[in-house]
Coordinates of C-alpha atoms in Angstrom, one line a residue:
M1005 CA 55.7 173.6 86.9
P1006 CA 53.8 174.5 83.7
E1007 CA 51.0 172.1 82.7
G1008 CA 52.0 169.2 80.1
D1009 CA 55.9 169.0 81.3
G1010 CA 55.8 166.6 83.8
P1011 CA 56.8 163.2 83.4
G1012 CA 53.7 161.5 83.6
D1013 CA 52.0 163.8 81.4
A1014 CA 53.0 162.3 78.3
A1015 CA 50.0 163.0 75.7
A1016 CA 51.3 166.5 76.0
H1017 CA 54.2 165.6 74.1
N1018 CA 53.0 163.6 70.5
P1019 CA 56.1 162.2 69.5
A1020 CA 54.3 162.1 65.6
E1021 CA 54.9 165.8 65.8
Y1022 CA 59.2 165.4 65.9
D1023 CA 61.0 162.4 64.7
G1024 CA 64.5 163.6 65.5
P1025 CA 66.5 165.2 62.7
T1026 CA 66.8 163.9 59.5
V1027 CA 69.3 163.6 57.3
D1028 CA 69.8 162.9 53.9
V1029 CA 71.6 159.8 53.0
P1030 CA 73.2 159.6 48.8
S1031 CA 73.1 156.8 46.8
V1032 CA 76.5 155.8 46.0
D1033 CA 77.1 152.7 43.9
P1034 CA 80.6 151.1 45.4
P1035 CA 83.3 150.6 42.2
S1036 CA 84.2 147.3 41.3
V1037 CA 88.0 146.6 41.7
D1038 CA 89.4 143.1 40.8
V1039 CA 91.9 142.0 43.0
P1040 CA 93.9 138.7 42.3
T1041 CA 93.8 136.6 45.1
A1042 CA 97.1 135.3 47.3
S1043 CA 97.8 131.7 47.0
S1044 CA 100.9 129.7 48.4
E1045 CA 102.0 128.6 44.9
T1046 CA 103.1 132.7 44.6
V1047 CA 105.3 131.8 48.2
S1048 CA 106.6 128.4 47.2
D1049 CA 107.5 129.6 43.1
S1050 CA 109.7 132.8 44.2
P1051 CA 112.8 131.7 46.3
I1052 CA 113.0 135.6 47.9
A1053 CA 109.6 135.1 48.9
S1054 CA 110.1 131.7 51.1
L1055 CA 113.5 133.3 52.1
F1056 CA 111.4 136.3 53.6
V1057 CA 108.7 134.1 55.3
L1058 CA 111.3 131.9 56.8
H1059 CA 113.1 134.7 58.3
A1060 CA 109.9 136.3 59.1
I1061 CA 109.3 133.2 61.6
I1062 CA 112.6 132.6 62.7
W1063 CA 113.0 136.0 63.9
N1064 CA 109.9 136.6 65.4
A1065 CA 110.6 133.3 67.1
V1066 CA 114.1 134.3 68.1
L1067 CA 112.3 137.4 69.6
L1068 CA 109.7 135.4 71.8
L1069 CA 112.0 132.4 73.3
S1070 CA 114.7 135.5 74.0
S1071 CA 112.3 137.4 75.8
L1072 CA 109.9 135.0 77.8
G1073 CA 113.0 133.6 79.1
A1074 CA 114.7 136.2 80.1
M1075 CA 111.3 137.4 81.7
L1076 CA 111.4 133.6 83.4
I1077 CA 114.8 134.1 85.0
A1078 CA 114.5 137.7 86.0
F1079 CA 111.1 137.5 87.1
E1080 CA 110.3 133.9 88.4
G1081 CA 114.0 132.6 89.3
N1082 CA 113.7 129.6 86.8
W1083 CA 116.7 129.1 85.4
D1084 CA 116.2 125.8 84.2
L1085 CA 113.3 126.8 81.6
G1086 CA 114.5 130.3 80.9
G1087 CA 117.8 129.0 80.1
S1088 CA 116.4 126.7 77.6
L1089 CA 114.5 128.8 76.0
L1090 CA 117.5 131.2 75.8
G1091 CA 119.7 128.5 74.8
A1092 CA 116.9 127.8 71.7
A1093 CA 116.9 131.6 70.7
G1094 CA 120.5 131.0 70.5
I1095 CA 120.4 128.2 68.2
L1096 CA 117.7 129.8 66.1
T1097 CA 119.8 133.0 66.0
L1098 CA 123.0 131.0 64.5
Y1099 CA 120.8 128.9 62.0
G1100 CA 118.7 132.9 61.1
V1101 CA 122.4 134.1 60.6
Y1102 CA 123.9 130.5 58.4
R1103 CA 120.4 131.3 56.0
W1104 CA 120.9 135.0 55.6
P1105 CA 121.4 135.9 51.4
E1106 CA 125.0 136.9 51.0
G1107 CA 125.8 140.4 49.7
V1108 CA 122.6 141.5 51.8
G1109 CA 123.3 143.6 55.0
W1110 CA 126.2 143.3 56.7
R1111 CA 127.2 139.6 56.0
P1112 CA 130.0 139.8 52.9

């Protein structure tokens, strides 16, 4: 082993000689953008937006309740809680179909 290459010979490697690779980072000013903030008034003023929010909540709840109910029945054999969750999903499905806007999609 040549002299000065051992782990105990730190004096032979001067870290001031080499500090690693240098990178020139350009200085860029970020652009300014005016973005309007959303408020709850936007949703409450528009009937279409409020209907969308209603349906998003309803159909997400239907998906959660039906899948959780089916898994409780299939994996745990818990028909009481699983059946109740499936029944709640069925009721929310009927309400979502009832509140579906006329002339949109499959509803006459």
